[in-house]
């Protein structure tokens, strides 16, 4: 079946593209587009309309072809053919015109779009830049500042906004084809010229001298470790300084540099991993899903309030259950405060806030939960309490209601077994702040029904979360790995390093924050209290937490009271090093019989990241995660792991698993078996020269 169809209706040549699911510019589509436009030059049509079938206009280059040998015609060649057409070409846009798709539209002579459509150049999110003229045509049409903003942030804009920046010529209400057709007739009647963005030149004297330097500086901070944003600035600068064809040549050169970079490989890996993560082995499109039209949240504290906001934002009514009326008042007040912050930032209107708040009601009586479709428990992290609540829910909720726990560590099966319906019980592990963090770990118990998993996956999309399925184990995927990372950070500290050295190593690697700064932000008392509830065995060796305990016992709780691993300025919250902390570290090292030594940055980086990778490999080996990309999605979306490294497992693949394995073996010799027993899977893959990604695909 051809992916491009062509027919002449009256005097209009209609080029109709049908390449599901998103009309990506595959090799076949590029070839057929060139052929169709070339042939159309000879026929009786007076004007051409390019329109797409399915849910969207062209959503970009076919990302699955990247990294493979390029096949002609290249996208720039396709655009040259369009632009050189001897009759005007109109792009008729619905859904989203993204990346190469928007570049195709920009090479057309006219662009019309449904008012619901969006256009954008999201390449930067894949570690790339628009490689088919986007960096040259957008500044010519919309101005340099708009181009810098739009292309470096990668977010799509509405058709209306695009029109105000001359990126779209006409916004259409109603039927796209009918609107495009009447626009075509208008252009024929007025003998409209072949309007080309390339014919516009930008007067360099109109561009503020410092503009590019300021952008470079801003993005060096915001997009640390990435080359694409800097290259985009250079391309836009070329659009100002150079003729079109030289600008295009510069864009091509820098596009290829981005394409070959590790950061783009990593970010493209994440693009597909995120989509793959929503697929559950053994479940398919026919797996039924349950209706979720109302939700109850048990516990209106830090997590419960944030979780409630997710559902209210999606228009789903929420009952917030607390122990007493004071609990409800407190919970609702926090939610209201959070919404007010969004209103202040202009992200929400006062009317939207009122609507969301009207969807959340407080209750104290479980009888009121008789008709809800989903309950999410978010009370204190205490198994007995959670079991008590689930037994209560079992009595109060209707048959078929999904009963979920937001527990961070507890065994989902033990919670499920407190009910007579373990098949309806699941873990829905949100991250703090739950109204903002994108990640949702969906934890499958041994008896969780397939339709409960399928419903949870679907629901995650509705509330705009990135979801990953995890098996049931202590800490699930994310916190289980985090424990290893946190332990190595503590060990490096007590053996000779400092909070600032470790934090700066991890920040330079690209983590949003180092482990000690994170501890201070979360509050050191949280871990302290959690440790009190653990058995000696669960708590582990004293040297892995004695410094943290000592700081809490000195009332250094972190940012909340101005001192933790660092000192914080009460006004500005600016962080500074505190010699007192190093005294504590030295005392504790002495008490543990540890002789402190100099640490080099590489050892810190490798110990903290390789322990994560090794635990990730064990998680794969045990079937807790379905594939390595799922672990990467958890780490990038829930734990601030740098996107341009693609997550811990992709990072390991990029280093070569043999290198990782050999270093882990060396650490085992140096530091003992306890923490450095290499995963069997890691060893097998290292010795057979394979990657986690390859293993995940073959599985
Ligand atoms: N190439 C290849 N496959 C793509 C694709 C692309 N550009 N865009 C989407 N897909 C695939 C997805 O992998 C998914 O496949 P699956 O069903 O097998 O998992 C399927 O299409 C549907 O995608 P989504 O699940 O994301 O569908 P949504 O409806 O939620 O979203 C979308 C649609 C907004 C178009 C979203 O898919 C998207 O943002 N796509 C990527 C857009 C993009 O980044 N374009 C730029 C590409 S780079 C480029 O063009 C370079 C150029 O400048 C030279
Ligand atoms: P929190 O202490 O802020 O809130 C717990 C709330 O539950 C309190 O408001 C309390 O009054 C209420 N509550 C206690 N017993 C109740 C009962 N029987 N009925 C109704 N309400 C009751 O705790 P937080 O931080 O919100 O944690 C809740 C759960 O979420 C825990 O299981 C925790 O492990 C998990 N979690 C916490 C994260 C965090 O960063 N805080 C992140 C992810 C999960």
mmCIF file of C-alpha atoms and ligand atoms in Angstrom, residues 21-22 24 55 59-64 66 75 96 98-100 103 122-123 126 128-132 255 271-272 275 279 461, ligand 1:
data_model
loop_
_atom_site.group_PDB
_atom_site.id
_atom_site.type_symbol
_atom_site.label_atom_id
_atom_site.label_comp_id
_atom_site.label_asym_id
_atom_site.label_seq_id
_atom_site.Cartn_x
_atom_site.Cartn_y
_atom_site.Cartn_z
ATOM 1 C CA UNK A 21 0.696 5.695 13.682
ATOM 2 C CA UNK A 22 2.098 9.255 13.479
ATOM 3 C CA UNK A 24 6.779 9.714 10.651
ATOM 4 C CA UNK A 55 -4.405 11.280 14.365
ATOM 5 C CA UNK A 59 5.232 13.989 13.776
ATOM 6 C CA UNK A 60 8.842 14.157 12.594
ATOM 7 C CA UNK A 61 11.657 12.134 11.152
ATOM 8 C CA UNK A 62 11.396 8.395 11.795
ATOM 9 C CA UNK A 63 13.459 8.146 14.978
ATOM 10 C CA UNK A 64 13.887 4.392 14.561
ATOM 11 C CA UNK A 66 18.504 7.211 13.368
ATOM 12 C CA UNK A 75 14.820 14.951 4.406
ATOM 13 C CA UNK A 96 0.848 17.979 15.797
ATOM 14 C CA UNK A 98 6.614 18.205 14.979
ATOM 15 C CA UNK A 99 10.322 18.207 14.152
ATOM 16 C CA UNK A 100 10.897 17.174 10.535
ATOM 17 C CA UNK A 103 10.085 21.518 8.808
ATOM 18 C CA UNK A 122 11.148 19.012 19.893
ATOM 19 C CA UNK A 123 14.479 17.686 18.554
ATOM 20 C CA UNK A 126 16.229 13.854 21.694
ATOM 21 C CA UNK A 128 19.316 16.796 18.431
ATOM 22 C CA UNK A 129 18.618 19.985 16.559
ATOM 23 C CA UNK A 130 16.152 20.482 13.706
ATOM 24 C CA UNK A 131 18.179 19.094 10.807
ATOM 25 C CA UNK A 132 16.021 20.104 7.872
ATOM 26 C CA UNK A 255 22.964 18.120 13.291
ATOM 27 C CA UNK A 271 12.095 8.133 24.030
ATOM 28 C CA UNK A 272 11.479 4.517 23.059
ATOM 29 C CA UNK A 275 6.788 4.046 25.363
ATOM 30 C CA UNK A 279 3.674 -2.415 27.652
ATOM 31 C CA UNK A 461 -1.612 8.171 31.169
HETATM 32 N N1 LIG B 1 9.572 8.195 14.789
HETATM 33 C C1 LIG B 1 9.276 6.892 14.965
HETATM 34 N N2 LIG B 1 8.293 6.440 15.750
HETATM 35 C C2 LIG B 1 7.551 7.362 16.378
HETATM 36 C C3 LIG B 1 7.787 8.737 16.243
HETATM 37 C C4 LIG B 1 8.853 9.151 15.398
HETATM 38 N N3 LIG B 1 9.125 10.443 15.188
HETATM 39 N N4 LIG B 1 6.899 9.405 16.996
HETATM 40 C C5 LIG B 1 6.124 8.485 17.582
HETATM 41 N N5 LIG B 1 6.518 7.249 17.212
HETATM 42 C C6 LIG B 1 5.902 5.965 17.594
HETATM 43 C C7 LIG B 1 6.056 5.685 19.080
HETATM 44 O O1 LIG B 1 7.279 5.038 19.355
HETATM 45 C C8 LIG B 1 4.850 4.796 19.344
HETATM 46 O O2 LIG B 1 5.190 3.507 18.892
HETATM 47 P P1 LIG B 1 4.571 2.226 19.626
HETATM 48 O O3 LIG B 1 3.086 2.368 19.532
HETATM 49 O O4 LIG B 1 5.150 1.095 18.868
HETATM 50 O O5 LIG B 1 5.066 2.310 21.055
HETATM 51 C C9 LIG B 1 3.784 5.356 18.396
HETATM 52 O O6 LIG B 1 4.511 6.095 17.401
HETATM 53 C C10 LIG B 1 2.792 6.285 19.059
HETATM 54 O O7 LIG B 1 3.504 7.279 19.780
HETATM 55 P P2 LIG B 1 3.005 7.820 21.206
HETATM 56 O O8 LIG B 1 2.677 6.669 22.089
HETATM 57 O O9 LIG B 1 4.001 8.804 21.668
HETATM 58 O O10 LIG B 1 1.628 8.510 20.767
HETATM 59 P P3 LIG B 1 0.941 9.816 21.343
HETATM 60 O O11 LIG B 1 -0.323 9.963 20.600
HETATM 61 O O12 LIG B 1 0.927 9.789 22.835
HETATM 62 O O13 LIG B 1 1.915 11.032 20.935
HETATM 63 C C11 LIG B 1 3.305 12.335 19.435
HETATM 64 C C12 LIG B 1 2.078 11.373 19.569
HETATM 65 C C13 LIG B 1 2.994 13.661 20.136
HETATM 66 C C14 LIG B 1 3.517 12.566 17.977
HETATM 67 C C15 LIG B 1 4.536 11.687 20.118
HETATM 68 O O14 LIG B 1 4.682 10.376 19.620
HETATM 69 C C16 LIG B 1 5.828 12.401 19.867
HETATM 70 O O15 LIG B 1 6.117 13.373 20.530
HETATM 71 N N6 LIG B 1 6.633 11.897 18.912
HETATM 72 C C17 LIG B 1 7.983 12.361 18.691
HETATM 73 C C18 LIG B 1 8.011 13.689 18.007
HETATM 74 C C19 LIG B 1 9.441 14.095 17.746
HETATM 75 O O16 LIG B 1 10.284 14.076 18.612
HETATM 76 N N7 LIG B 1 9.704 14.503 16.512
HETATM 77 C C20 LIG B 1 11.019 14.935 16.120
HETATM 78 C C21 LIG B 1 11.771 13.776 15.577
HETATM 79 S S1 LIG B 1 13.448 14.179 15.205
HETATM 80 C C22 LIG B 1 13.362 14.989 13.724
HETATM 81 O O17 LIG B 1 12.300 15.184 13.192
HETATM 82 C C23 LIG B 1 14.676 15.400 13.135
HETATM 83 C C24 LIG B 1 14.505 16.324 12.001
HETATM 84 O O18 LIG B 1 14.691 17.643 12.422
HETATM 85 C C25 LIG B 1 15.521 16.054 10.931
#
